[in-house]
Amino acid sequence: MTDARTAILGRLRAAGGSGPLPDLDTAVLERRQWPAAERVERLRKGMEAVHTEFLEATPATWPVVVRAFCDREGLKNLLFGPTCEAGADLAKGWAPGGTQLMPYDRPVEAFKDELFTGVDAGFTSTVGGIAETGGLLLMPGSAEPRLMSLVPPIHIALLRASTIQDTFWSAVKALGWGRSLPPNALLISGPSKTADIEQTLAYGVHGPKRLIVVLVQDLA
Amino acid sequence: MHAEKEILFRDSASKALLDPQLRANFRRAMDGLITKRRNQFPDPRDLQDLRDLSTAIRSRSLLSLPELLEQFEANCTKNGIQVHWAETCEQANELILGIMQAKGAKTLVKGKSMVSEEMHLNAFLESKGIEALESDLGEYIIQLDGETPSHIIMPAIHKNKDQIARQFSQKIKDAKYTEDVDELTAMARKVLREKFLHADAGLSGVNFAVAETGTLCLVENEGNGRMSTHVPPLHIAVMGLEKVVARLEDVAPLYAILTRSATGQAVSTYFNLISGPRGTDEKDGPREVHLVILDNGRSRMYADPQLRATLRCIRCGACMNHCPVYTRIGGHAYEAIYPGPIGKILTPQMEGVGVRHDLIHGSSLCGACSEVCPVEIPIPEILVRLRREATHEDVGSNVLGRGTGRTAAEDWAWRIWAGVLKRPALYRVASWFATRFGKALPAGAPLIKNWTRTRTKPVPARRSLSERMRAEGGSHD
Ligand code: SF4
């Protein structure tokens, strides 16, 4: 459709811009700043308001916290990325018996049915969080595929307190997302939800019914 | 066509007003949304600053639209997204059919996309033997009933729980009757999960398109957008050409004001950034991503400095939530893809002011829409402009169908009016008659019957102003 392209762009060009570019005053975004400890609290409050559950951990204890949760919930298995740092750490001390660790180490086509029906939970790391509204920043990829945080009914996400940013705007800048992005990146604030039936909130309509954040307290 | 549409809007609006269930459904929903939005903006200064910034970002993007589109296309291509352009909805439909046929795709799961509604894509694909299934719960509900969305954010807002319960029990295989929202949602989840798993292709809209990174941004709560764009091997996105912004950091304030204005949420459950198909070492995600950029009249709106503001819209729906007309009649009465205030200026610009002459007049011009619009679109001003365009073929304007909304009766009325005003003697005689006998004019008289249908008939004063002035010794000087 090069013809359509040429015609459309031609028409837009012919119309031309009119007037000078308006200034962008970003003060309203800049004034949203909080000390590190308050960022953690804000994030937590925002996410708990939309049904996200939190587990407290330290840099040393988080794998044990994840394991304890899985056992407590009686999860049959936990999908994880064996080549990502957090995944490798998790697998290191995983005792046999109880919840099975299930590596996402092959193309989805090889186990699509099983992924949709036979996986209880998915574990992912995060690249940051948003204090202002509450939310996790994820960059799925080869080490942590996209569907881990979407298809299983429970999503367990590892969040280090030190990676929480003030706003989505400051996070985009801090993470350099404006320069380049992988095929997929996202912000998640809670479990999948809908209010399409009479404005009544219902969780887990398509994606996870529960979002569990393992909050690693690593602030100095 | 024009006459038919005119009757349709008036009739459907009147019919909607007589439906207490429909009015109750909308009243409750809109009141809730208004309160939730208000709670999200406790500080008026913050709100105004955020609106000013958002308006400036959208205006800036539009000022350099052709350059940004080219930059966006180049970066998408670099990322492996295949970009297509369509002048019309027909072209866009054919493009999508072609992309699907080339892959032998027979089933499509759709995330919410108003542009695909604009294209009537589902009906088109079904006529070609392709199943197109809506996966947003609201869209799924109305698709089951063969209806169109009645709101751009909450498509099934006109239905209540009991109606949906009845519908599910009749239309979903093996479903039992229940009014429990969690159970109803679970039923839809079961049906749709099966479809995500096996669909050949997924379709999505685009909330923001980022030129500097070649990224498609998708705002959603349900996760069906992620399912549609990540699970099937083929992802097709459709967007209006106005969606592009320069930088990813420009998206942050727009996103913040969008979710707050739309549903009163500080943030949506998911904000997806899609910048390409599955990478060589990735284990999931679509193998191909295609993007169709649609014009459908947008470049015409763009050419007019005043009407261009229409393209700033970020489709939050706040204008309809606050509109006294929409709140009372709901979305279907508009008989248009986009209902409410934004629809009243968008539809006539897309389809022509003659065809939708009725819509332009279905507004009280109270200004509630522009007061809440996060990107400050002057909807009432544009409406007034379009009303003029509908009856005048002004030189220099490129509004589609301008002048075609003029009726012979109106034309004569204005001519007589002008003729009388130009002749003082005639004016005096006419006003003498109007003041003495105006009362006797029946309410059903041709030119006033539309007014008197819902209002009391205006009664002229017994003496005209000039007569009273003369009687009191005043003069025209
Ligand atoms: S016109 Fe303004 S208020 Fe209405 S949908 Fe568009 S952005 Fe929202």
Coordinates of C-alpha atoms in Angstrom, one line a residue, chain A residues 1 3-5 7-9 11-13 15-29 31-32 50 83 104-109 112-113 115-117 132-134 138 140-143 145-153 168-169 172-173 177-209, chain B residues 28-29 33 36 45-46 49-50 53 56-57 59-60 63 65-67 69-70 73 85-87 91 95 135-138 141 154-157 160-161 164 181-182 184-185 189 192-193 196-198 212-213 215 221-224 226-227 230-231 241 247-250 252-253 255 260 265-279 281-287 295 299 302-303 308:
Chain A
M1 CA 0.0 0.0 0.0
D3 CA 0.1 4.6 -2.6
A4 CA -2.0 5.0 0.5
R5 CA 1.1 5.9 2.5
A7 CA -1.2 10.0 -0.3
I8 CA -1.8 10.2 3.4
L9 CA 1.7 11.7 4.2
R11 CA -2.0 15.4 2.6
L12 CA -0.6 15.8 6.1
R13 CA 2.4 17.6 4.8
A15 CA -1.7 20.8 5.7
G16 CA 1.5 21.8 7.4
G17 CA 2.1 22.6 11.0
S18 CA 0.8 25.9 12.2
G19 CA 2.2 27.9 15.0
P20 CA 5.2 27.3 17.2
L21 CA 5.6 24.1 19.2
P22 CA 4.0 24.6 22.6
D23 CA 6.3 24.4 25.6
L24 CA 6.2 21.4 27.9
D25 CA 6.1 22.3 31.5
T26 CA 6.8 19.0 33.4
A27 CA 6.8 20.6 36.9
V28 CA 3.6 18.6 37.7
L29 CA 5.6 15.4 37.2
R31 CA 7.2 17.5 42.1
R32 CA 6.2 13.9 42.7
V50 CA -6.1 -3.4 43.9
T83 CA 18.7 -18.7 33.2
Y104 CA 10.4 -22.4 31.1
D105 CA 13.2 -23.6 28.9
R106 CA 11.6 -24.4 25.6
P107 CA 9.4 -22.7 23.0
V108 CA 5.8 -22.3 24.2
E109 CA 4.6 -24.4 21.3
K112 CA 1.1 -24.7 25.4
D113 CA -1.7 -27.0 26.6
L115 CA 1.0 -24.1 30.4
F116 CA -2.7 -23.3 30.1
T117 CA -4.1 -26.1 32.2
E132 CA 3.2 7.1 42.9
T133 CA 0.5 4.7 41.7
G134 CA 1.9 1.3 42.7
L138 CA 8.8 -6.1 33.9
P140 CA 10.2 -10.3 29.7
G141 CA 12.6 -11.9 27.3
S142 CA 14.5 -15.0 26.6
A143 CA 15.4 -15.6 30.3
P145 CA 9.3 -15.4 28.8
R146 CA 6.2 -13.2 28.5
L147 CA 3.5 -15.7 29.4
M148 CA 5.0 -16.6 32.8
S149 CA 3.4 -13.5 34.4
L150 CA 0.1 -14.0 32.5
V151 CA -1.1 -17.5 32.0
P152 CA -0.7 -19.3 35.4
P153 CA -3.4 -18.4 38.0
F168 CA 6.3 6.0 35.6
W169 CA 7.8 9.1 34.0
V172 CA 11.2 5.6 31.9
K173 CA 14.1 8.0 32.2
W177 CA 13.4 2.9 28.1
G178 CA 13.2 5.9 25.8
R179 CA 16.4 4.9 24.0
S180 CA 15.5 1.3 23.2
L181 CA 13.1 -1.3 24.3
P182 CA 13.0 -5.0 24.0
P183 CA 10.0 -6.6 22.1
N184 CA 8.0 -6.5 25.3
A185 CA 8.0 -4.5 28.5
L186 CA 5.2 -3.7 30.9
L187 CA 3.8 -2.3 34.0
I188 CA 1.6 -4.5 36.2
S189 CA -0.3 -3.1 39.2
G190 CA -2.4 -6.0 40.3
P191 CA -4.1 -9.3 39.3
S192 CA -6.2 -9.3 36.1
K193 CA -9.5 -7.6 36.7
T194 CA -12.7 -6.4 35.1
A195 CA -15.7 -4.3 36.1
D196 CA -17.7 -5.0 32.9
I197 CA -20.6 -6.6 34.7
E198 CA -22.5 -3.9 36.4
Q199 CA -19.4 -2.1 37.6
T200 CA -18.7 -4.9 40.0
L201 CA -15.0 -5.8 40.3
A202 CA -14.1 -9.4 39.5
Y203 CA -10.5 -10.6 39.6
G204 CA -8.8 -13.1 37.3
V205 CA -10.9 -12.6 34.3
H206 CA -8.2 -13.6 31.8
G207 CA -4.8 -13.4 33.6
P208 CA -3.7 -14.3 37.1
K209 CA -6.2 -14.3 39.9
Chain B
R28 CA -25.9 4.5 38.2
A29 CA -22.8 3.8 36.1
L33 CA -17.6 7.1 37.2
K36 CA -14.3 8.0 40.9
R45 CA -3.8 22.9 40.5
D46 CA -2.3 19.4 39.8
D49 CA -1.1 21.3 35.2
L50 CA -1.5 17.8 34.1
L53 CA 0.9 19.3 29.8
A56 CA 0.7 20.5 24.9
I57 CA 2.1 17.0 24.3
S59 CA -0.7 19.5 20.2
R60 CA 3.1 19.1 19.7
L63 CA 2.2 19.7 14.7
L65 CA 2.6 14.5 12.7
P66 CA 4.0 13.6 9.2
E67 CA 7.6 13.5 10.5
L69 CA 4.7 9.0 11.5
E70 CA 7.7 8.5 9.3
E73 CA 7.3 3.7 10.8
W85 CA -1.2 2.2 5.5
A86 CA -4.9 2.4 4.7
E87 CA -6.8 5.4 3.4
Q91 CA -8.6 -0.9 2.5
L95 CA -5.1 -5.5 4.4
S135 CA -12.1 -11.1 24.2
D136 CA -12.6 -8.0 26.4
L137 CA -15.4 -9.2 28.7
G138 CA -17.7 -6.2 27.9
I141 CA -21.0 -9.8 26.2
M154 CA -17.3 0.1 28.9
P155 CA -19.0 -1.4 26.0
A156 CA -21.6 -3.4 27.9
I157 CA -22.5 -0.7 30.4
N160 CA -27.3 -5.2 34.1
K161 CA -26.3 -8.3 35.9
I164 CA -26.1 -10.9 31.4
V181 CA -20.5 -11.8 39.0
D182 CA -17.5 -14.0 39.9
L184 CA -20.2 -15.2 35.3
T185 CA -16.7 -13.9 34.9
R189 CA -12.8 -16.9 31.3
L192 CA -12.1 -17.4 26.1
R193 CA -9.0 -19.2 27.5
F196 CA -6.7 -17.8 23.2
L197 CA -5.0 -21.1 23.2
H198 CA -6.0 -22.1 19.7
E212 CA 11.5 7.3 19.0
T213 CA 11.3 3.6 19.9
T215 CA 6.6 1.0 20.3
N221 CA -7.1 -4.2 33.0
E222 CA -8.2 -7.7 32.0
G223 CA -5.1 -9.2 30.4
N224 CA -7.0 -10.1 27.3
R226 CA -1.8 -9.4 26.5
M227 CA -3.4 -12.7 25.7
H230 CA 1.3 -12.7 23.0
V231 CA -0.3 -16.1 22.6
L241 CA -2.9 7.9 12.4
R247 CA 9.0 10.1 23.0
L248 CA 8.2 7.4 25.5
E249 CA 8.4 9.9 28.4
D250 CA 5.5 11.9 26.7
A252 CA 3.7 8.9 31.0
P253 CA 1.4 12.0 31.7
Y255 CA -1.3 7.5 30.5
R260 CA -7.9 8.7 35.9
Q265 CA -8.1 4.5 38.4
A266 CA -4.7 5.9 39.2
V267 CA -3.2 3.2 37.0
S268 CA -4.5 0.3 34.9
T269 CA -3.6 -3.3 35.7
Y270 CA -1.5 -3.7 32.7
F271 CA 0.4 -1.1 30.6
N272 CA 2.0 -3.0 27.7
L273 CA 4.8 -1.8 25.6
I274 CA 5.1 -3.9 22.4
S275 CA 8.1 -3.1 20.2
G276 CA 8.4 -6.2 18.0
P277 CA 7.7 -9.8 17.4
R278 CA 9.4 -12.7 19.3
G279 CA 13.1 -12.2 19.3
D281 CA 16.1 -16.4 21.4
E282 CA 12.6 -15.8 22.9
K283 CA 10.4 -18.7 23.8
D284 CA 7.0 -17.0 23.3
G285 CA 5.3 -14.1 21.7
P286 CA 4.0 -13.7 18.1
R287 CA 6.3 -14.6 15.2
D295 CA -6.7 7.5 7.9
S299 CA -6.1 13.8 7.4
Y302 CA -5.9 17.6 10.2
A303 CA -6.0 20.1 7.4
R308 CA -7.5 19.4 14.1

